[in-house]
Coordinates of C-alpha atoms in Angstrom, one line a residue:
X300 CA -24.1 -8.7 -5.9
X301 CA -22.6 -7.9 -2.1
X302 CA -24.6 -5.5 0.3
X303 CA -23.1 -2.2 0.8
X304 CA -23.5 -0.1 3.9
X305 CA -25.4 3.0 2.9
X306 CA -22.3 5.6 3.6
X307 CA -20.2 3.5 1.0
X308 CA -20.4 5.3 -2.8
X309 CA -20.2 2.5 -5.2
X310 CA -18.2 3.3 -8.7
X311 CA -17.6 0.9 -11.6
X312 CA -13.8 0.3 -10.6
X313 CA -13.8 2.4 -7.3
X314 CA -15.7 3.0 -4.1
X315 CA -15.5 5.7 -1.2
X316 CA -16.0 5.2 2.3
X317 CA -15.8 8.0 5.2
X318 CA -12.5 9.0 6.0
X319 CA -12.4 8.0 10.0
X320 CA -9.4 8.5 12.7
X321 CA -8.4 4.8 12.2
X322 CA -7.3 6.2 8.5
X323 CA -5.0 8.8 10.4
X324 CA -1.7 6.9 10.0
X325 CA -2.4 6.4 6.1
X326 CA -4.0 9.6 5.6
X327 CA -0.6 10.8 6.9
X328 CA 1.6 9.3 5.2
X329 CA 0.2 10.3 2.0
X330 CA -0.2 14.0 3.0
X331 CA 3.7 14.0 4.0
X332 CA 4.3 13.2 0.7
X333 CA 5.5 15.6 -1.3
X334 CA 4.3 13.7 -4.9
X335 CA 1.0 13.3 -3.2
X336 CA 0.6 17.0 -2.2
X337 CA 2.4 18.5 -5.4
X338 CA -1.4 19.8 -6.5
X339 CA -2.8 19.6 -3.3
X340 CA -1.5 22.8 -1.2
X341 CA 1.7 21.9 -2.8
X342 CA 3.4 21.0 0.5
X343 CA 3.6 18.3 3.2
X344 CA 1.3 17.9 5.8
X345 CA 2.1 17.2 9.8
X346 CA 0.6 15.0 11.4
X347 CA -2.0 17.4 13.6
X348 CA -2.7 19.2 10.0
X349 CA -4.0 16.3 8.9
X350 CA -5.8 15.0 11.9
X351 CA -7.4 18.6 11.7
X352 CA -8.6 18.3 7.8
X353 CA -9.1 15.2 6.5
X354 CA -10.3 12.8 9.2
X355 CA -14.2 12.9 10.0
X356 CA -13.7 16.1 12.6
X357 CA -15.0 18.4 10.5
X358 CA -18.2 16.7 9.5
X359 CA -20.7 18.1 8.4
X360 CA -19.1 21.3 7.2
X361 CA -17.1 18.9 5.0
X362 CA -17.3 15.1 3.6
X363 CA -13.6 13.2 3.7
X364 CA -13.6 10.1 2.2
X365 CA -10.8 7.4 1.3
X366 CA -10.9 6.2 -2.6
X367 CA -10.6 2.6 -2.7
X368 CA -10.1 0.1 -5.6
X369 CA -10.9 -3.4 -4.4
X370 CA -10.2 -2.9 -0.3
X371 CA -7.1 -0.8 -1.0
X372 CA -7.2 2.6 -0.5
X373 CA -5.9 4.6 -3.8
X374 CA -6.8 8.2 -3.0
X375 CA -8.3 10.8 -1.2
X376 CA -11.7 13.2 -2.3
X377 CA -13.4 15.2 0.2
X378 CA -17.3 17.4 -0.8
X379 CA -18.0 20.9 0.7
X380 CA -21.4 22.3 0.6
X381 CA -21.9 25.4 -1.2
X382 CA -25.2 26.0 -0.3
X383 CA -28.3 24.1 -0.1
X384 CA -28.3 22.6 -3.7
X385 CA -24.8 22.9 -4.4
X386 CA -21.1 22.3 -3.4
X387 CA -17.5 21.4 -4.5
X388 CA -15.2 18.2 -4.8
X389 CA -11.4 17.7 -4.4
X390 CA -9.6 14.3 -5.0
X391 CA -5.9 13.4 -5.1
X392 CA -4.5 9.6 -6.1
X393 CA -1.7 8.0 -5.0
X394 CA 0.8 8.1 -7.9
X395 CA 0.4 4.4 -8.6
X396 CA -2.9 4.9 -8.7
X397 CA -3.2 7.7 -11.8
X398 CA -3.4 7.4 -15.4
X399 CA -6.0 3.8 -14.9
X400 CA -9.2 6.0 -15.0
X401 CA -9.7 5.3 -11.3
X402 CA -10.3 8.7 -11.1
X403 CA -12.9 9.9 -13.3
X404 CA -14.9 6.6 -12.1
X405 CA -14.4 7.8 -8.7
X406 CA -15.9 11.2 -9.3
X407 CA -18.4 10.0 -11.3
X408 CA -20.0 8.0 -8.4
X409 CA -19.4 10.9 -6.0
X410 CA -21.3 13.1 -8.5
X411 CA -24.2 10.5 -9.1
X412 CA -24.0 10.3 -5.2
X413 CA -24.6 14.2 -4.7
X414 CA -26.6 15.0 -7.5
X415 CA -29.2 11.6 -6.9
X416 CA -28.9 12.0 -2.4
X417 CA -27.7 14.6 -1.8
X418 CA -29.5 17.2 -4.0
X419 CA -26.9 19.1 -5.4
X420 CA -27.6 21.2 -8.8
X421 CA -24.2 21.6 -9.0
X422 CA -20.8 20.4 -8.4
X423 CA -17.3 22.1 -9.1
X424 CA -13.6 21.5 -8.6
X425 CA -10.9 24.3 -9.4
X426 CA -8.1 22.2 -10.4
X427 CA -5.0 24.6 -11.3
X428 CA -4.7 25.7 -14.3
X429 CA -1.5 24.1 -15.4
X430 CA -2.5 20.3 -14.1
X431 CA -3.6 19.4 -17.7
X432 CA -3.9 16.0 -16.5
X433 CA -6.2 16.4 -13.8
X434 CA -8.3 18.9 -16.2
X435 CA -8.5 15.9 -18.5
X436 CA -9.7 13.2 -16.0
X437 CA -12.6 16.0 -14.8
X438 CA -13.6 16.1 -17.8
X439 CA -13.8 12.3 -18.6
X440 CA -15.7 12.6 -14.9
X441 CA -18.5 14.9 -17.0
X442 CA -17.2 18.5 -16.1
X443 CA -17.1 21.5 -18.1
X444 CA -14.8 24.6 -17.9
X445 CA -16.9 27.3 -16.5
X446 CA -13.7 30.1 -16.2
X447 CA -10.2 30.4 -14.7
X448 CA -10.5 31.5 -11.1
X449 CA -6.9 32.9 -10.8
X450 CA -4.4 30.4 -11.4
X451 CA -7.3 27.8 -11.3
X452 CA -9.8 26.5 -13.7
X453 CA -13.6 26.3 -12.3
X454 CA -15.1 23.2 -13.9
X455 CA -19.3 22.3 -13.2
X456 CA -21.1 19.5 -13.4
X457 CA -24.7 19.1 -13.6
X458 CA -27.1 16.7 -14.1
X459 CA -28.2 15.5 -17.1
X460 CA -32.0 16.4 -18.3
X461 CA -32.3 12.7 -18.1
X462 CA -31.4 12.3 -14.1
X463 CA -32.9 15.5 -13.5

């Protein structure tokens, strides 16, 4: 087995490193999208907006990171702490990259990675309501509805009594 650098999450089929400013040209790209972005603000992105959100600027407040299979990068999740023991995720594939269970695998190592290092109780997402299919990979990632949030769902996850 290879060495990993410590700030690399380590799925089954997936990884995530920190999103940096050399990922600015990809990361925009994908948030000009409009497929991309269709659950994700639901529209395109310039180029400062992204520089703004999703590159390492706003460290510590929130975690970007780029979801990779192999070395390519298939997606995009991002953590924000909630408070001391607790927090939420976000994630968006590429469209290639859905319906191959990269997802759940990718949010199952970022849980394991935020329950096991980084303490957190808790995790939620608040996928919208009507995005049946990203309600169904959160839930192959471990998380439960908790209540709809507007026209969101709230979904937790928490460890298990066995990683507890």
């Amino acid at each position: 087995m290879q060495d990993t650098p410590d700030d690399v999450i380590v799925g089954e089929a997936t990884s995530l490193v920190p999103a940096t400013e050399e990922h600015l040209p990809l990361l925009t790209d994908w948030f000009a999208d409009p497929e991309f972005v269709r659950n994700w603000g639901g529209r395109p992105l310039t180029r400062a907006e992204v520089a703004a959100k999703y590159t390492g600027r706003r460290r510590p407040a929130v975690v970007s990171l780029l979801v990779l299979k192999g070395v390519a990068p298939v997606g995009y999740a991002q953590y924000v702490p909630a408070g001391p023991r607790d927090g939420g995720i976000d994630m968006a594939l590429l469209p290639h990259a859905q319906g191959q269970g990269l997802g759940p695998d990718a949010a199952r190592a970022l849980v394991r990675h935020l329950h096991a290092v980084m303490g957190w109780d808790r995790v939620t997402v608040d996928p919208e309501a009507s995005n049946h299919r990203a309600i169904r990979a959160w839930t192959k990632a471990g998380f439960r509805p908790v209540g709809p949030q507007g026209s969101r769902l709230l979904m937790e996850c928490r460890p298990s009594p066995s990683s507890a």
